[in-house]
XYZ file of C-alpha atoms in Angstrom:
394
model
C 0.000 0.000 0.000
C 1.550 3.284 -1.070
C 2.077 5.972 1.561
C -0.650 8.587 1.758
C 1.105 11.963 1.855
C -0.344 14.313 4.452
C -0.376 18.065 3.754
C 1.620 18.746 6.919
C 4.359 16.396 5.675
C 5.260 18.770 2.838
C 5.194 22.065 4.756
C 8.945 22.075 5.350
C 9.715 21.103 1.752
C 7.757 23.801 -0.076
C 9.159 26.741 1.884
C 9.921 29.569 -0.522
C 13.601 29.945 0.358
C 16.903 29.505 -1.420
C 19.006 26.604 -0.165
C 21.983 24.790 -1.706
C 21.605 21.335 -3.183
C 23.391 19.678 -0.241
C 20.873 21.094 2.232
C 17.944 19.738 0.218
C 19.684 16.376 -0.213
C 20.196 16.065 3.550
C 16.572 16.983 4.165
C 15.512 14.346 1.638
C 17.544 11.680 3.471
C 16.072 12.670 6.836
C 12.518 12.540 5.508
C 13.146 9.195 3.838
C 14.598 7.728 7.027
C 11.467 8.933 8.831
C 9.219 7.107 6.391
C 7.944 10.270 4.657
C 8.791 9.065 1.183
C 6.620 11.510 -0.774
C 8.070 14.537 1.000
C 11.548 13.027 0.618
C 11.102 12.760 -3.144
C 10.047 16.394 -3.362
C 13.062 17.503 -1.306
C 15.277 15.493 -3.628
C 13.631 17.180 -6.621
C 14.654 20.522 -5.115
C 18.202 19.207 -4.661
C 18.280 18.258 -8.354
C 16.787 21.626 -9.246
C 19.778 23.219 -7.523
C 22.376 21.189 -9.395
C 22.539 17.730 -7.837
C 22.769 14.922 -10.427
C 19.419 13.231 -10.993
C 20.756 9.704 -10.425
C 19.637 9.341 -6.798
C 16.196 10.811 -7.522
C 15.751 8.408 -10.433
C 16.934 5.519 -8.242
C 14.487 6.414 -5.478
C 11.651 6.588 -8.001
C 12.467 3.045 -9.116
C 12.791 1.749 -5.562
C 10.075 3.592 -3.653
C 7.278 4.036 -6.192
C 4.551 1.469 -6.765
C 5.267 -0.033 -10.216
C 2.648 0.331 -12.918
C 2.436 -1.155 -16.405
C 0.710 -0.332 -19.672
C -1.624 2.660 -19.498
C -1.721 2.706 -15.700
C 0.958 5.416 -15.212
C -0.943 7.785 -17.508
C -4.281 6.975 -15.855
C -2.839 7.547 -12.383
C -1.277 10.816 -13.541
C -4.533 12.039 -15.065
C -6.444 11.237 -11.872
C -4.021 13.285 -9.764
C -4.074 16.199 -12.207
C -7.877 16.146 -12.340
C -8.089 16.123 -8.553
C -5.812 19.164 -8.276
C -7.654 20.959 -11.082
C -10.885 20.453 -9.137
C -9.245 21.848 -5.981
C -8.160 24.920 -7.923
C -11.552 25.376 -9.535
C -13.427 25.343 -6.247
C -10.637 27.123 -4.371
C -11.021 24.744 -1.454
C -7.464 23.496 -0.972
C -4.203 24.771 0.457
C -0.940 24.591 -1.435
C 0.124 21.776 0.894
C -3.015 19.751 0.115
C -2.556 20.086 -3.646
C 1.131 19.180 -3.494
C 0.339 16.198 -1.255
C -2.213 14.921 -3.778
C 0.323 15.172 -6.587
C 2.898 13.288 -4.509
C 0.293 10.594 -3.869
C 0.093 10.272 -7.628
C 3.860 9.917 -7.900
C 3.963 7.216 -5.212
C 1.070 5.371 -6.857
C 3.079 5.045 -10.070
C 2.061 8.161 -11.966
C 4.426 9.937 -14.356
C 6.795 11.662 -11.961
C 8.128 14.345 -14.307
C 4.578 15.461 -15.197
C 3.349 15.479 -11.592
C 6.415 17.333 -10.324
C 5.918 19.857 -13.131
C 2.344 20.379 -11.956
C 3.630 20.809 -8.406
C 5.882 23.589 -9.698
C 2.885 25.152 -11.446
C 0.874 25.080 -8.201
C 3.737 26.727 -6.337
C 4.083 29.377 -9.057
C 0.353 30.107 -8.967
C 0.606 30.582 -5.208
C 3.524 32.994 -5.529
C 6.143 30.583 -4.188
C 8.496 31.150 -7.100
C 11.751 30.060 -5.444
C 10.211 26.672 -4.680
C 8.582 26.541 -8.124
C 11.918 27.250 -9.791
C 13.669 24.437 -7.921
C 10.897 21.939 -8.613
C 10.452 22.686 -12.311
C 14.188 22.333 -12.906
C 14.140 19.039 -11.049
C 11.151 17.873 -13.080
C 12.895 18.791 -16.309
C 16.011 16.831 -15.302
C 14.045 13.570 -15.216
C 11.812 14.223 -18.235
C 12.745 12.480 -21.462
C 13.671 14.932 -24.223
C 11.221 13.281 -26.628
C 8.340 13.362 -24.142
C 5.660 15.709 -25.548
C 4.678 16.631 -21.986
C 8.107 18.165 -21.457
C 7.072 21.173 -23.543
C 4.892 22.543 -20.735
C 7.760 22.001 -18.293
C 10.092 23.980 -20.539
C 7.559 26.779 -20.960
C 7.099 27.118 -17.207
C 10.862 27.087 -16.696
C 11.333 29.801 -19.326
C 8.674 31.909 -17.604
C 10.485 31.604 -14.276
C 13.832 32.369 -15.908
C 12.268 35.513 -17.359
C 11.263 36.487 -13.831
C 14.938 36.361 -12.827
C 16.391 38.169 -15.819
C 18.343 35.036 -16.742
C 18.184 35.559 -20.475
C 20.982 33.182 -21.541
C 19.473 30.242 -19.650
C 16.024 31.022 -21.020
C 17.459 31.053 -24.534
C 19.012 27.613 -23.992
C 15.732 26.124 -22.748
C 13.762 27.714 -25.592
C 15.973 25.917 -28.089
C 14.208 22.680 -27.069
C 10.674 24.078 -27.381
C 8.925 23.333 -30.702
C 8.276 26.230 -33.051
C 4.548 26.883 -32.463
C 5.003 27.288 -28.725
C 8.420 28.904 -29.021
C 7.553 31.876 -31.246
C 5.749 34.084 -28.741
C 8.206 33.292 -25.934
C 11.191 33.916 -28.207
C 9.781 37.298 -29.232
C 9.187 38.216 -25.608
C 12.729 37.137 -24.700
C 14.261 39.091 -27.584
C 12.485 42.246 -26.439
C 13.181 41.746 -22.737
C 16.883 41.125 -23.304
C 17.487 43.833 -25.930
C 20.248 46.232 -24.920
C 19.179 49.653 -23.650
C 20.831 51.555 -26.493
C 19.627 54.933 -27.782
C 16.398 53.734 -29.368
C 16.160 56.460 -32.017
C 19.728 56.006 -33.344
C 18.719 54.049 -36.476
C 16.681 57.015 -37.690
C 19.243 59.733 -37.052
C 22.157 59.015 -39.365
C 23.450 61.603 -41.827
C 23.088 65.356 -41.777
C 20.166 67.076 -40.049
C 17.011 67.404 -42.143
C 16.489 71.051 -43.071
C 12.715 70.511 -42.783
C 12.949 69.243 -39.215
C 11.352 71.589 -36.701
C 13.365 72.771 -33.703
C 11.728 72.124 -30.345
C 10.037 75.244 -28.948
C 10.913 74.289 -25.334
C 13.319 76.392 -23.354
C 16.534 74.659 -22.384
C 15.483 74.761 -18.726
C 12.139 73.094 -19.456
C 13.770 70.527 -21.713
C 16.299 69.598 -19.038
C 13.524 69.418 -16.441
C 11.607 66.923 -18.554
C 14.673 64.809 -19.268
C 15.514 64.816 -15.558
C 11.996 63.711 -14.605
C 12.015 60.861 -17.151
C 15.436 59.774 -15.937
C 14.168 59.770 -12.362
C 11.326 57.466 -13.361
C 13.772 55.146 -15.121
C 16.025 55.121 -12.083
C 13.118 54.204 -9.805
C 12.105 51.223 -11.959
C 15.734 50.194 -12.384
C 16.244 50.087 -8.621
C 13.283 47.726 -8.184
C 14.544 45.416 -10.916
C 18.133 45.439 -9.659
C 16.925 44.304 -6.244
C 15.405 41.147 -7.779
C 17.784 40.393 -10.659
C 20.625 37.922 -10.249
C 22.638 40.183 -12.568
C 21.817 43.881 -12.965
C 24.593 44.759 -15.420
C 22.160 44.878 -18.367
C 19.994 47.570 -16.779
C 20.455 51.173 -17.993
C 22.352 53.691 -15.880
C 21.006 57.252 -15.958
C 23.116 58.685 -13.131
C 24.573 61.288 -15.496
C 21.089 62.684 -16.126
C 20.481 63.021 -12.397
C 23.816 64.598 -11.534
C 22.330 67.885 -10.359
C 19.188 68.960 -8.581
C 17.810 71.335 -11.166
C 14.137 71.804 -11.972
C 12.085 68.672 -12.701
C 8.558 68.089 -13.894
C 6.131 66.346 -11.518
C 6.917 62.645 -11.425
C 4.640 60.201 -13.163
C 2.718 58.700 -10.250
C 1.240 55.662 -11.993
C 1.595 52.446 -10.013
C 4.173 49.921 -11.090
C 3.198 46.297 -11.702
C 4.494 43.634 -9.322
C 5.990 41.104 -11.740
C 9.629 41.292 -12.813
C 8.981 40.995 -16.559
C 6.099 43.480 -16.373
C 8.504 45.947 -14.772
C 11.094 45.300 -17.491
C 8.483 46.237 -20.086
C 7.669 49.392 -18.105
C 11.378 50.241 -18.054
C 11.569 49.726 -21.817
C 8.584 52.022 -22.270
C 10.237 54.727 -20.174
C 13.511 54.276 -22.059
C 11.687 54.637 -25.371
C 9.961 57.760 -24.058
C 13.280 59.336 -23.045
C 15.049 58.337 -26.277
C 12.476 59.900 -28.571
C 12.184 63.025 -26.426
C 15.945 63.486 -26.690
C 15.859 62.822 -30.440
C 13.211 65.532 -30.879
C 15.424 67.910 -28.855
C 18.228 67.240 -31.351
C 20.298 64.773 -29.308
C 21.964 61.763 -30.914
C 22.635 59.879 -27.688
C 21.308 59.647 -24.144
C 22.823 62.723 -22.550
C 21.476 65.802 -20.786
C 20.989 68.455 -23.512
C 23.192 71.535 -23.175
C 21.445 73.182 -26.144
C 18.330 72.545 -28.192
C 19.210 71.926 -31.822
C 17.491 70.849 -35.014
C 16.656 67.109 -35.006
C 18.404 64.971 -37.594
C 15.126 63.804 -39.071
C 11.685 65.356 -39.457
C 9.816 64.424 -36.291
C 6.468 65.110 -37.956
C 7.088 62.044 -40.096
C 8.181 60.029 -37.061
C 4.975 61.096 -35.332
C 2.883 59.899 -38.302
C 4.822 56.641 -38.472
C 4.522 55.853 -34.778
C 0.850 56.858 -34.622
C 0.057 54.582 -37.560
C 1.973 51.712 -35.951
C 0.152 52.280 -32.682
C -3.242 52.059 -34.421
C -2.318 48.793 -36.163
C -1.024 47.315 -32.920
C -4.201 48.307 -31.094
C -6.220 46.464 -33.737
C -4.188 43.323 -33.078
C -4.326 43.756 -29.307
C -8.136 43.867 -29.526
C -8.175 40.634 -31.531
C -8.981 42.295 -34.843
C -7.200 42.057 -38.166
C -5.077 45.205 -38.642
C -6.584 47.612 -41.149
C -3.844 48.635 -43.571
C -5.421 51.639 -45.294
C -2.293 53.364 -46.612
C 1.041 52.485 -48.150
C 2.669 53.423 -44.845
C 0.418 50.924 -43.055
C 1.502 48.199 -45.475
C 5.159 48.935 -44.732
C 4.560 48.929 -41.008
C 2.817 45.536 -41.121
C 6.127 43.983 -42.153
C 8.116 45.712 -39.384
C 9.470 43.301 -36.799
C 9.525 43.371 -33.009
C 11.779 40.869 -31.357
C 12.168 39.179 -34.740
C 8.423 38.682 -35.333
C 6.579 40.692 -38.031
C 3.918 42.998 -36.659
C 1.177 41.188 -38.578
C 2.100 37.896 -36.845
C 2.134 39.124 -33.241
C -0.368 37.645 -30.817
C -2.684 40.010 -28.944
C -0.559 40.154 -25.796
C 2.648 40.999 -27.643
C 0.818 43.554 -29.779
C -0.407 45.284 -26.631
C 3.122 45.425 -25.233
C 4.526 46.967 -28.413
C 1.593 49.377 -28.553
C 2.411 50.533 -25.012
C 6.070 51.044 -25.940
C 5.110 52.914 -29.101
C 2.702 55.168 -27.210
C 5.435 55.990 -24.677
C 7.843 56.997 -27.443
C 5.140 59.069 -29.100
C 4.391 60.862 -25.823
C 8.059 61.754 -25.281
C 8.407 63.008 -28.835
C 5.234 65.122 -28.716
C 6.227 66.660 -25.403
C 9.614 67.669 -26.835
C 7.830 69.201 -29.840
C 5.723 71.323 -27.492
C 2.480 69.546 -28.373
C 1.721 68.148 -24.915
C 2.439 69.502 -21.404
C 3.740 66.193 -20.106
C 5.993 63.434 -21.580
C 3.591 60.903 -20.011
C 0.660 61.753 -22.241
C 0.522 61.375 -25.994
C -2.618 63.491 -26.160
C -2.666 67.338 -25.982
């Protein structure tokens, strides 16, 4: 008779803390010696998720799990997954109860890699992302590469890697995800990990356009706006740096905040909680600052010491970005983009993170629309059309 895992047995194993692989391995041994096999397996999964070879976990699964043949492993797995799905649907179970039910499925001969993956998903849903990260990496270590179910494990792992700013690792995992599921994630990764270079640089080569209008702002007002945008960027950067394992890729705007001159009122909109959501906010703010500086005549991210003629006609840039924003909003609302002009046709083929605009899913289209709107707002403020760089409308 397989052990019935009690919710209280797993409390010490699903704690949302970082521990080295040796600590989890010792805890697994202690739990196993105490007869708590299900909890021991989960602790060993966390050890594997932190770098321990999977050999002992695989050995324990052979030794301690009730053997099943034929379709029984899949049936047992499906029963455990259905039970947890029902708990979620009726919101009548604790994290411990759901994890315990999944471990019961493992001990009864269910597919361990699938059930551990679901345990990671439960932990992620409950906000226990350190534990989820350990468990999903452990689940992936014992999943066969040709197992179709591994795709969902890889997707969850990529999501959690995104939440840590671990772009290189996410890229490696994505290489194993089949194309249909990979496309959206790869686009998101390409955008998230793109360097914070001067976003307008590609449009500003050559001599200044004689038709380009000079910003009507005074130098003091222009510097105040740049300073306020830089302050916003610095605030978001600080939040991200506190959570990132490596903050070297984040932009540094210290030079724009070097003095305490006049600043516009800060944008007081609330920041989202998630790491990747904050990265997208930072990219929006960076785009806003870049295009404001371009409209002030700058060719790099630096505090203006004079307002000069932009290198390209910002009226055209305004038209281009407004048209792109409209097309992206169509996509974000689930509608086919309406290409009514030759400019629209050109924009439909523009790429974001390597994916043509016309092929973006609704979520990605919304993200690019937000970034485009931010750039448009910065540009229009610098052209004297709006009182604030945080509003694209007069």
